């Protein structure tokens, strides 16, 4: 170790790895990962969410998984719980859409209504 | 590197490892690989969570789900339910974390709520065998700051200002110790770490070394810079194999990263360290005996002065601190002396780790600010006394400390208050006793320990403690006389003032404090030949009360046929034949057999 900068570079990378273990007070994103969800591609969606989250250093956001949300034909489904406790359900997710949810909904606070379950039902 | 969506933290402390937590970890890895999830979920071996009672412990993030007393067979369900489907397995969660439908995260559980974890901050959070994880939680930042921005004098000043006192027992101001060593003359100086944790029941130093070994390396390097030493020794007992192993791994990693060795951070500062294994003699926790042992000599104390700060290892100036003391140092550097001095009481700053054991619900390791009352520790964090028994006393400070009775339970814990009560902080062992504990027996237990561990160099300690133990043996066998109590006090006085080292000087404390607070119990043993707690075997007898239904179960259980009685009639114990094994008590369905 020849400089403090070197140490800090190691820290930055390492921090992203362990960030999951600290208490989060921000939004919570839940990915439906039952058989139906995984079969229709929930895993890449989850990875995209994790990756986008890291890229933007959104430390307070918690990404987790759940079982079958119920509407299997609309999988992959993700649910966003904001700090106030409001829930938004997004359906037929893709990696690209997932990234957009982080950018628009989490960062800018704008719900992307065309991806929501409400839009689908119309 | 891939980002994981979940981390499974498996406790790798000695307690959980001995109840097969490593097999649990292997099973997790096996099942995750089977389910093709080993790339998205990471299994992490970590340090002690502190709630050893609930071990083996597994915590799963991001939820912070707190699984307790896990068996290898349970892993299948946790993987298939929690990790695959995202449903927590409620019946395996720690009971205190489930309230109706609400599942609390580990940090909201009662045991942790009153705690403030400074020295234990990384235990149960990082993988102690991966240096990057320590670095992620500000590791080695303090060393960098000290080397690049501060002079050795400034480092000593900040430690002095923080009010940090030695956590190994005596409570000597650490900054002063460093200053003495820095000012001592010598071409070569050393820093050393006392990890020879010998108090029965205390295991905080072991847990810090097992859960966060890098903090000791960083702190010793800081101390080395402050006092002008380029070499450090960690004296650790060989009975702590996991701690030794992890510390060695940490030292190797630090060397590889250039955090130990030459020209650290490009500042020209050199520092390296080595482990010295002790064979587990209690007296080697005494600083001069420890130094002898490091030098390869027999572990016996030297007279002081000269103090180690002037003549320590190989007669060179040496600064010797305890593990827990060191664990505070990097955070004091980073957060400042004021932050540390803001925690605790007027003369005892910061937090203290206690190892809670005995008759207590939550056996384990906890860290609270100095000044927390005994009551808060025992009831709020410790969860109180099991089986509805009454709290009687708490023993602090191990074989050098004393018993504090229930009347003083509201005392705020700090160095000075404990000494005033005839006990001491010691390394922080806390053994809780309930109404079934006989105080004569407790005093005997600790004295028995010091008699075993006395190195034999000076007569008061070698002979005096043995004579005290003989008297206590007599008392607990009903052969004591009232004069014995005076003799005990007399001997104690001599041993305290005439022994060479701390071992002898404090050895009578358990006897003196119990004599002071529980003299009536001693008198009952001596005058009435009775043990009020019903614990001294020679003084208690078994009786059958009128609740007896004559079921004959006790009669059948008695190995010496000491119970007489016909079916459906009250039975009687022949106290002459009875060997007091207690087998009848366990068998009686009506609780009709009592000890008196």
XYZ file of C-alpha atoms in Angstrom:
718
model
C 0.000 0.000 0.000
C 1.769 3.108 -1.182
C -0.938 5.699 -0.804
C -4.265 6.492 0.795
C -5.862 6.704 -2.662
C -5.048 3.061 -3.221
C -6.799 2.148 0.028
C -9.825 4.219 -0.893
C -10.119 2.552 -4.284
C -10.221 -0.838 -2.594
C -12.822 0.500 -0.203
C -15.116 1.765 -2.922
C -15.275 -1.616 -4.635
C -15.586 -3.512 -1.379
C -18.360 -1.235 -0.137
C -20.617 -2.090 -3.055
C -20.213 -5.735 -2.121
C -21.214 -5.375 1.522
C -23.782 -2.605 1.168
C -26.566 -5.190 1.296
C -25.856 -5.755 5.016
C -26.650 -2.244 6.197
C -30.088 -1.088 7.271
C -31.951 0.654 4.449
C -34.567 3.335 4.938
C -35.377 4.099 1.322
C -37.618 2.390 -1.202
C -37.970 -1.363 -1.347
C -38.200 -3.195 -4.647
C -39.577 -6.696 -4.529
C -39.134 -9.107 -7.419
C -41.531 -12.045 -7.797
C -39.259 -15.044 -8.007
C -41.452 -18.084 -7.826
C -41.196 -20.697 -10.585
C -43.446 -18.627 -12.871
C -41.389 -15.493 -12.334
C -38.045 -17.164 -12.845
C -39.316 -18.997 -15.935
C -40.400 -15.765 -17.545
C -37.115 -14.023 -16.791
C -37.172 -12.567 -13.285
C -33.523 -13.346 -12.692
C -32.087 -11.007 -15.348
C -34.549 -8.381 -14.128
C -33.232 -8.775 -10.581
C -29.657 -8.521 -11.846
C -30.465 -5.411 -13.842
C -32.022 -3.794 -10.788
C -28.989 -4.626 -8.635
C -26.633 -3.366 -11.287
C -28.476 -0.108 -11.966
C -28.761 0.459 -8.246
C -25.027 0.096 -7.830
C -24.247 2.244 -10.856
C -26.201 5.105 -9.327
C -24.975 4.389 -5.782
C -28.508 4.336 -4.412
C -27.407 3.114 -1.004
C -30.742 3.347 0.703
C -32.714 1.201 -1.742
C -33.376 -2.378 -0.766
C -33.867 -4.971 -3.471
C -35.351 -8.221 -2.390
C -37.446 -11.069 -3.679
C -40.711 -12.712 -2.931
C -42.691 -15.723 -4.077
C -45.568 -15.842 -6.535
C -47.384 -12.512 -6.664
C -50.423 -14.207 -8.185
C -50.777 -12.911 -11.701
C -48.500 -15.493 -13.258
C -49.264 -14.576 -16.810
C -47.966 -11.051 -16.184
C -44.576 -12.158 -14.819
C -41.905 -10.974 -14.340
C -43.563 -8.686 -11.815
C -41.857 -6.216 -9.529
C -43.382 -4.170 -6.752
C -42.000 -0.839 -5.583
C -42.746 0.232 -2.016
C -41.846 3.841 -1.404
C -40.945 5.176 1.986
C -44.513 6.319 2.547
C -45.686 2.743 2.121
C -47.353 3.194 -1.276
C -47.084 0.230 -3.556
C -46.738 0.253 -7.318
C -46.898 -3.011 -9.257
C -45.036 -3.222 -12.562
C -45.705 -6.159 -14.856
C -44.033 -7.905 -17.802
C -40.678 -6.548 -16.861
C -37.545 -6.741 -18.925
C -34.000 -5.725 -18.075
C -34.462 -2.504 -19.947
C -37.761 -1.679 -18.277
C -36.288 -2.528 -14.879
C -33.491 -0.021 -15.360
C -36.032 2.565 -16.390
C -38.038 1.947 -13.199
C -34.972 2.751 -11.142
C -34.224 5.872 -13.170
C -37.733 7.247 -13.375
C -39.563 5.967 -10.316
C -36.803 5.726 -7.715
C -34.573 8.597 -8.788
C -37.057 11.056 -10.256
C -40.124 9.949 -8.315
C -42.283 9.533 -11.439
C -44.355 6.398 -11.720
C -44.142 4.893 -15.224
C -47.836 4.294 -15.642
C -47.659 2.374 -18.925
C -45.712 -0.454 -17.198
C -48.073 -0.793 -14.262
C -50.628 -3.495 -13.721
C -53.333 -0.819 -13.978
C -52.279 0.017 -17.530
C -52.338 -3.650 -18.473
C -55.861 -4.170 -17.197
C -57.274 -1.299 -19.265
C -17.309 -9.299 -9.363
C -20.978 -10.221 -9.387
C -23.304 -8.384 -7.068
C -25.298 -10.642 -4.805
C -28.958 -10.180 -4.111
C -28.644 -11.781 -0.709
C -25.957 -12.517 1.861
C -26.220 -15.465 4.225
C -24.097 -14.677 7.283
C -23.096 -17.753 9.242
C -21.537 -17.256 12.675
C -17.963 -18.508 12.766
C -17.265 -17.716 16.423
C -16.022 -20.460 18.710
C -19.436 -20.940 20.328
C -21.344 -21.514 17.096
C -18.503 -23.460 15.464
C -18.602 -25.934 18.329
C -22.275 -26.495 17.597
C -21.418 -27.260 13.949
C -22.006 -23.916 12.241
C -19.320 -24.778 9.678
C -21.320 -27.810 8.596
C -24.319 -25.516 8.273
C -22.269 -23.227 6.059
C -21.139 -26.134 3.869
C -24.734 -27.257 3.498
C -25.803 -23.766 2.383
C -23.077 -23.738 -0.244
C -24.018 -27.200 -1.419
C -27.726 -26.416 -1.738
C -27.178 -23.057 -3.392
C -25.000 -24.715 -5.995
C -27.670 -27.364 -6.532
C -30.303 -24.672 -7.047
C -28.025 -22.746 -9.365
C -28.088 -19.734 -7.060
C -24.479 -19.722 -5.936
C -23.717 -16.753 -8.168
C -26.478 -14.542 -6.842
C -26.402 -15.443 -3.147
C -23.230 -15.230 -1.124
C -22.552 -17.288 1.984
C -20.311 -15.391 4.390
C -18.511 -16.697 7.428
C -18.542 -13.986 10.050
C -17.647 -13.284 13.674
C -19.623 -13.629 16.879
C -23.109 -12.077 16.926
C -23.000 -12.028 20.717
C -26.222 -13.869 21.432
C -24.456 -17.162 21.951
C -27.475 -18.587 23.757
C -29.301 -18.650 20.411
C -26.458 -20.242 18.430
C -25.757 -21.462 15.856
C -26.874 -18.185 14.328
C -27.546 -17.439 10.661
C -28.563 -13.946 9.518
C -29.862 -13.326 6.010
C -29.631 -9.920 4.359
C -31.139 -7.673 3.000
C -34.041 -8.631 5.269
C -31.868 -8.990 8.366
C -33.734 -12.210 9.135
C -32.331 -13.674 12.340
C -32.348 -17.482 12.407
C -31.359 -19.089 15.702
C -30.412 -22.553 16.932
C -30.182 -23.818 13.390
C -29.435 -27.442 12.707
C -27.881 -28.790 9.532
C -31.255 -30.338 8.578
C -32.943 -26.918 8.782
C -30.808 -25.506 5.986
C -32.902 -27.272 3.318
C -36.000 -25.409 4.398
C -34.278 -22.052 4.661
C -32.928 -22.429 1.132
C -36.113 -23.734 -0.467
C -38.445 -21.337 1.337
C -36.532 -18.174 2.135
C -33.902 -18.037 -0.567
C -35.818 -19.584 -3.439
C -39.330 -18.359 -2.725
C -38.653 -15.364 -0.515
C -40.733 -16.588 2.420
C -39.036 -16.451 5.797
C -39.213 -19.665 7.785
C -40.988 -18.290 10.831
C -40.541 -21.200 13.212
C -36.766 -21.118 12.768
C -36.445 -17.378 13.395
C -35.208 -16.164 16.763
C -38.278 -15.984 19.015
C -37.590 -12.427 20.076
C -37.692 -11.284 16.460
C -41.234 -12.468 15.740
C -44.162 -10.503 17.121
C -47.418 -11.864 15.751
C -47.282 -11.194 12.029
C -44.408 -8.742 12.257
C -40.878 -9.987 11.773
C -38.205 -7.701 13.124
C -34.746 -7.255 11.679
C -31.825 -8.410 13.820
C -31.047 -4.812 14.796
C -34.492 -4.324 16.321
C -34.297 -7.322 18.630
C -34.306 -6.430 22.349
C -30.881 -7.910 22.993
C -29.264 -5.471 20.560
C -31.391 -2.387 21.133
C -29.698 -1.063 24.285
C -26.263 -1.942 23.007
C -23.777 0.387 21.443
C -21.277 -1.627 19.484
C -17.953 0.164 19.086
C -15.331 -2.542 19.511
C -17.722 -5.256 18.341
C -18.992 -3.182 15.421
C -17.662 -5.546 12.768
C -18.376 -8.795 14.592
C -21.188 -10.517 12.767
C -20.984 -7.959 9.963
C -17.814 -8.747 8.037
C -15.971 -11.829 6.968
C -12.875 -11.670 9.166
C -10.791 -13.602 6.662
C -11.251 -11.063 3.852
C -9.277 -7.861 4.263
C -11.430 -6.017 1.697
C -14.486 -6.374 3.919
C -12.631 -4.722 6.798
C -11.493 -1.985 4.437
C -15.095 -1.478 3.293
C -16.057 -0.538 6.864
C -13.383 2.201 7.082
C -10.611 -0.258 7.827
C -7.037 1.075 7.815
C -8.334 4.605 7.201
C -7.241 5.584 10.718
C -3.749 4.232 10.119
C -3.583 6.190 6.867
C -4.747 9.353 8.611
C -2.237 8.965 11.439
C 0.704 8.341 9.119
C -0.054 11.070 6.612
C -1.543 13.845 8.743
C -0.509 13.481 12.370
C 2.640 13.560 14.456
C 3.223 10.856 17.094
C 2.612 13.474 19.803
C -0.757 14.345 18.273
C -1.749 10.687 18.271
C -0.885 10.325 21.943
C -2.736 13.543 22.732
C -5.935 12.385 21.057
C -5.847 9.081 22.970
C -5.237 11.004 26.211
C -8.065 13.427 25.447
C -10.467 10.602 24.685
C -10.115 9.269 28.240
C -9.593 5.692 27.048
C -8.611 3.413 29.936
C -7.208 -0.103 29.778
C -9.921 -2.687 29.248
C -7.920 -5.604 30.592
C -8.596 -4.999 34.240
C -6.812 -2.173 36.006
C -8.192 0.673 33.951
C -4.934 2.604 33.562
C -5.209 5.559 31.123
C -3.958 4.233 27.790
C -2.690 7.562 26.481
C -0.410 7.945 29.505
C 0.975 4.460 28.965
C 1.795 5.372 25.369
C 3.381 8.624 26.463
C 5.622 6.905 29.020
C 6.829 4.489 26.362
C 7.321 7.251 23.800
C 9.392 9.291 26.253
C 11.421 6.339 27.531
C 14.935 6.126 26.184
C 15.850 3.215 23.985
C 17.171 2.413 20.538
C 14.450 -0.207 20.050
C 10.866 -0.103 21.337
C 7.995 -2.557 21.141
C 4.240 -2.579 21.283
C 2.464 -5.666 22.543
C -1.097 -6.886 22.753
C -2.355 -8.873 25.704
C -4.739 -11.488 24.311
C -4.196 -13.912 27.153
C -7.787 -13.793 28.273
C -7.846 -15.927 31.390
C -10.895 -14.991 33.444
C -13.337 -17.872 33.575
C -16.391 -16.843 31.567
C -14.839 -13.903 29.705
C -14.479 -14.195 25.952
C -14.620 -10.682 24.477
C -10.987 -10.624 23.388
C -11.377 -13.953 21.664
C -14.497 -12.727 19.870
C -12.845 -9.533 18.675
C -9.856 -11.489 17.334
C -12.145 -14.003 15.692
C -14.588 -11.495 14.266
C -12.414 -8.495 13.453
C -8.699 -9.363 13.575
C -7.600 -6.484 11.342
C -8.654 -3.901 13.899
C -5.900 -5.173 16.211
C -3.295 -4.971 13.459
C -4.348 -1.446 12.556
C -4.422 -0.286 16.189
C -1.041 -1.809 16.977
C 0.507 -0.123 13.961
C -0.976 3.188 15.169
C 0.425 2.559 18.642
C 3.769 1.646 17.083
C 3.842 4.969 15.247
C 2.884 6.873 18.409
C 5.507 5.327 20.697
C 8.229 4.835 18.088
C 8.145 1.055 17.766
C 8.527 -0.919 14.560
C 7.662 -4.314 15.979
C 4.606 -5.678 17.726
C 3.873 -8.901 19.557
C 0.447 -10.393 20.148
C 0.466 -12.748 23.094
C -2.456 -15.103 22.697
C -3.303 -18.379 24.327
C -3.051 -21.524 22.251
C -6.481 -22.534 23.546
C -7.959 -20.031 21.080
C -7.144 -21.832 17.827
C -9.736 -20.028 15.683
C -8.586 -16.619 16.893
C -4.928 -17.522 16.316
C -5.677 -18.796 12.846
C -7.714 -15.753 11.770
C -5.186 -13.309 13.196
C -2.435 -15.063 11.265
C -4.507 -14.889 8.066
C -5.099 -11.191 8.721
C -1.390 -10.520 9.322
C -0.504 -12.302 6.080
C -3.094 -10.302 4.137
C -1.949 -7.023 5.665
C 1.645 -7.826 4.696
C 0.596 -8.701 1.181
C -1.256 -5.398 0.827
C 1.695 -3.514 2.264
C -0.179 -2.435 5.395
C 2.481 -4.165 7.439
C 6.105 -4.092 6.420
C 8.299 -1.299 5.135
C 7.352 2.189 4.021
C 3.641 1.917 4.803
C 1.521 4.373 2.735
C 4.764 5.672 1.313
C 5.544 7.547 4.535
C 8.726 5.741 5.489
C 7.069 4.156 8.536
C 7.967 0.484 9.082
C 5.967 -1.880 11.221
C 5.585 -5.617 11.475
C 4.149 -7.972 14.019
C 4.250 -11.550 15.244
C 2.055 -13.871 17.247
C 3.391 -15.462 20.430
C 1.410 -18.422 21.726
C 0.833 -18.866 25.437
C 0.138 -22.163 27.101
C -2.839 -20.825 28.998
C -1.500 -19.963 32.437
C -3.708 -17.354 34.112
C -0.708 -15.503 35.543
C 0.584 -14.779 32.022
C -2.179 -12.199 31.702
C -0.174 -10.169 34.229
C 2.012 -7.853 32.185
C 5.451 -8.710 33.525
C 4.764 -12.466 33.474
C 3.505 -12.061 29.917
C 6.710 -10.308 28.933
C 8.771 -13.122 30.471
C 6.723 -15.618 28.516
C 7.205 -13.722 25.238
C 10.951 -13.851 25.858
C 10.740 -17.609 26.202
C 11.194 -17.633 29.968
C 8.945 -19.183 32.566
C 5.788 -17.100 32.968
C 6.361 -15.492 36.353
C 5.926 -11.840 37.286
C 8.838 -9.469 37.824
C 8.807 -6.811 40.517
C 7.678 -3.368 39.333
C 9.206 -0.817 38.893
C 10.770 -0.855 36.377
C 7.494 -0.760 34.475
C 7.259 -2.231 30.973
C 7.127 1.296 29.552
C 10.798 1.559 30.571
C 11.963 -2.037 30.627
C 9.642 -4.419 28.852
C 10.308 -7.070 26.247
C 14.086 -7.783 26.068
C 14.406 -4.911 28.547
C 13.318 -2.422 25.882
C 10.522 0.128 26.400
C 7.236 -1.637 25.653
C 3.670 -0.445 25.463
C 1.339 -3.283 26.377
C -2.413 -2.979 25.878
C -5.325 -5.347 25.927
C -7.267 -6.475 22.825
C -10.432 -4.557 23.645
C -8.430 -1.394 24.384
C -6.791 -1.589 20.961
C -10.134 -2.212 19.268
C -11.243 1.290 20.328
C -8.224 3.097 18.910
C -8.944 3.338 15.146
C -12.414 4.743 15.795
C -11.108 7.312 18.262
C -8.690 8.485 15.560
C -11.431 8.689 12.920
C -14.266 10.101 15.008
C -12.233 12.198 17.401
C -11.535 12.303 21.114
C -14.721 14.279 21.786
C -16.911 11.620 20.265
C -15.402 8.956 22.506
C -15.363 11.152 25.588
C -19.040 11.870 24.950
C -19.910 8.252 25.687
C -19.876 6.925 29.224
C -19.425 8.523 32.642
C -17.162 11.251 33.959
C -14.159 9.045 34.656
C -14.946 6.012 32.500
C -15.317 6.860 28.851
C -16.586 4.834 25.945
C -18.253 1.466 25.956
C -17.449 -1.836 27.620
C -17.982 -5.370 26.449
C -19.349 -7.838 28.961
C -19.534 -11.599 28.741
C -22.775 -12.536 30.404
C -23.072 -16.006 31.863
C -24.520 -18.015 34.700
C -28.225 -17.852 35.584
C -29.258 -15.556 32.768
C -31.623 -15.841 29.821
C -29.363 -14.417 27.087
C -25.935 -15.886 27.659
C -23.535 -14.049 25.394
C -21.481 -11.015 24.581
C -22.783 -7.466 24.761
C -21.404 -3.967 24.543
C -22.966 -1.046 26.375
C -21.877 2.504 27.220
C -20.059 2.869 30.535
C -22.538 3.979 33.153
C -25.264 1.572 32.091
C -26.727 0.087 35.263
C -26.342 -3.547 36.259
C -30.114 -3.811 36.127
C -30.261 -2.702 32.486
C -27.556 -5.177 31.543
C -29.110 -8.097 33.397
C -32.784 -7.485 32.611
C -33.009 -5.405 29.423
C -30.130 -6.910 27.482
C -29.655 -10.167 29.355
C -33.363 -10.950 29.442
C -33.478 -11.615 33.208
C -33.206 -14.771 35.278
C -34.611 -17.994 33.818
C -37.239 -20.210 35.470
C -38.766 -17.395 37.505
C -36.003 -17.487 40.112
C -34.951 -14.451 42.123
C -31.766 -12.542 41.283
C -29.253 -12.800 44.099
C -25.926 -11.350 43.028
C -23.636 -10.760 40.088
C -19.962 -11.599 40.061
C -17.819 -9.202 38.031
C -14.120 -9.150 37.353
C -13.531 -12.890 37.458
C -11.204 -14.345 40.099
C -9.964 -10.832 40.933
C -13.413 -9.343 41.366
C -16.238 -9.697 43.770
C -19.946 -10.328 44.134
C -22.378 -7.453 43.973
C -25.690 -8.155 45.740
C -29.186 -7.388 44.501
C -29.374 -4.250 46.672
C -26.834 -2.533 44.395
C -28.423 -3.492 41.111
C -29.094 0.132 40.174
C -25.410 1.020 40.267
C -24.090 2.475 36.991
C -21.199 0.298 35.854
C -17.847 2.021 35.644
C -14.337 1.373 36.946
C -14.694 3.382 40.131
C -18.190 2.299 41.151
C -17.270 -1.355 40.903
C -14.155 -0.889 43.029
C -16.216 0.979 45.595
C -18.502 -2.035 45.814
C -15.536 -4.311 46.498
C -15.437 -5.738 43.012
C -13.708 -4.576 39.853
C -14.200 -4.236 36.121
C -11.627 -6.872 35.284
C -11.912 -7.944 31.711
C -15.703 -7.849 31.821
C -16.885 -11.293 32.789
C -20.287 -11.157 34.486
C -21.660 -14.212 36.175
C -25.234 -13.920 37.334
C -26.423 -15.881 40.357
C -29.890 -16.721 41.568
C -31.316 -17.880 44.892
C -29.965 -21.413 44.426
C -26.330 -20.276 44.443
C -24.467 -20.553 47.730
C -22.078 -17.638 48.179
C -19.570 -19.687 50.159
C -19.458 -22.097 47.279
C -18.960 -19.277 44.750
C -16.068 -17.867 46.751
C -14.623 -21.360 46.975
C -14.895 -21.834 43.223
C -12.900 -18.702 42.420
C -10.330 -19.324 45.120
C -9.882 -22.860 43.875
C -9.073 -21.314 40.490
C -6.447 -18.897 41.871
C -4.852 -21.643 43.980
C -4.453 -23.682 40.782
C -3.136 -20.714 38.829
C -0.802 -19.143 41.398
C 2.675 -19.315 39.870
C 4.260 -20.000 43.251
C 6.857 -17.282 43.170
C 5.775 -15.478 46.342
C 4.666 -17.080 49.580
C 1.571 -15.044 50.476
C -0.107 -15.994 47.233
C 1.130 -19.580 47.040
C 0.512 -20.543 50.675
C -2.050 -17.970 51.743
C -4.640 -18.753 49.099
C -4.251 -22.464 49.791
C -4.942 -21.924 53.515
C -7.971 -19.794 52.687
C -9.276 -22.526 50.458
C -8.815 -25.116 53.229
C -10.927 -22.981 55.545
C -13.641 -22.543 52.917
C -13.667 -26.289 52.310
C -14.182 -26.845 56.029
C -16.987 -24.304 56.157
C -18.864 -25.849 53.275
C -18.528 -29.269 54.862
C -19.948 -28.056 58.155
C -16.643 -28.173 60.004
C -16.154 -24.416 60.250
C -15.935 -22.384 63.427
C -16.799 -18.698 64.015
C -13.075 -17.982 64.408
C -12.539 -19.189 60.854
C -14.312 -16.120 59.516
C -11.871 -13.809 61.296
C -8.983 -15.941 60.128
C -10.217 -15.621 56.530
C -10.238 -11.835 56.795
C -6.841 -11.839 58.404
C -5.292 -13.999 55.712
C -6.983 -11.973 52.985
C -5.462 -8.805 54.353
C -1.958 -10.227 54.343
C -2.254 -11.725 50.871
C -3.576 -8.470 49.429
C -0.762 -6.359 50.788
C 2.166 -8.758 50.500
C 1.745 -10.462 47.122
C 4.038 -9.583 44.241
C 1.572 -9.254 41.394
C -2.051 -8.566 40.647
C -3.019 -12.214 40.822
C -2.253 -12.480 44.531
C -3.220 -8.913 45.357
C -6.749 -9.498 44.119
C -7.186 -13.209 44.835
C -8.981 -12.679 48.172
C -11.568 -10.331 46.624
C -14.242 -12.989 45.932
C -14.029 -14.104 49.576
C -13.955 -10.596 51.031
C -16.886 -9.328 49.003
C -19.086 -12.327 49.790
C -18.101 -12.074 53.471
C -19.062 -8.432 53.386
C -22.426 -8.772 51.670
C -23.447 -12.284 52.658
C -21.927 -12.744 56.092
C -25.202 -14.263 57.315
C -24.723 -17.116 54.856
C -21.253 -17.823 56.178
C -22.622 -17.679 59.732
C -25.399 -20.111 58.888
C -22.772 -22.559 57.615
C -20.607 -22.098 60.684
C -23.132 -21.803 63.506
C -26.169 -23.750 62.357
C -24.346 -26.077 59.942
C -26.876 -25.148 57.283
C -26.545 -23.987 53.701
C -29.403 -21.500 53.111
C -29.231 -21.920 49.330
C -29.327 -25.692 49.626
C -26.224 -26.032 47.514
C -23.479 -27.373 49.829
C -24.017 -31.091 49.676
C -22.667 -31.939 53.115
C -25.104 -29.539 54.754
C -28.321 -30.373 52.965
C -30.740 -33.233 53.361
C -33.618 -34.456 51.244
C -37.119 -34.615 52.690
C -40.443 -35.849 51.352
C -43.392 -33.550 52.021
C -47.082 -34.342 52.467
C -47.600 -33.854 48.746
C -46.334 -37.412 48.334
C -48.927 -39.679 46.737
C -46.993 -42.883 47.303
C -46.371 -43.605 43.631
C -43.061 -45.397 44.482
C -41.202 -43.812 41.550
C -38.630 -42.249 43.854
C -38.111 -45.491 45.693
C -37.319 -47.219 42.427
C -34.980 -44.419 41.329
C -32.906 -44.392 44.521
C -29.590 -46.150 43.871
C -28.904 -46.867 47.556
C -32.409 -47.885 48.725
C -32.603 -44.948 51.090
C -36.346 -44.386 50.519
C -38.906 -46.355 52.487
C -42.681 -46.453 52.083
C -45.588 -48.553 50.892
C -47.592 -47.913 47.723
C -50.137 -45.087 48.170
C -48.567 -44.083 51.468
C -46.197 -41.239 52.224
C -42.533 -42.157 51.685
C -39.602 -41.241 53.919
C -35.906 -40.596 53.129
C -33.348 -42.235 55.382
C -30.910 -39.310 55.633
C -28.112 -41.534 56.871
C -28.216 -43.840 53.875
C -28.957 -41.015 51.389
C -25.997 -40.045 49.172
C -27.752 -36.817 48.008
C -27.586 -37.629 44.337
C -30.921 -35.965 43.592
C -32.202 -38.799 41.399
C -35.473 -38.940 43.378
C -36.176 -35.222 42.850
C -35.978 -35.604 39.086
C -38.372 -38.569 39.132
C -41.064 -37.196 41.496
C -44.103 -36.091 39.448
C -45.617 -34.171 42.393
C -42.541 -32.094 43.343
C -42.872 -33.573 46.829
C -39.158 -33.976 47.511
C -37.314 -30.934 48.813
C -33.746 -30.082 49.753
C -33.246 -28.388 53.100
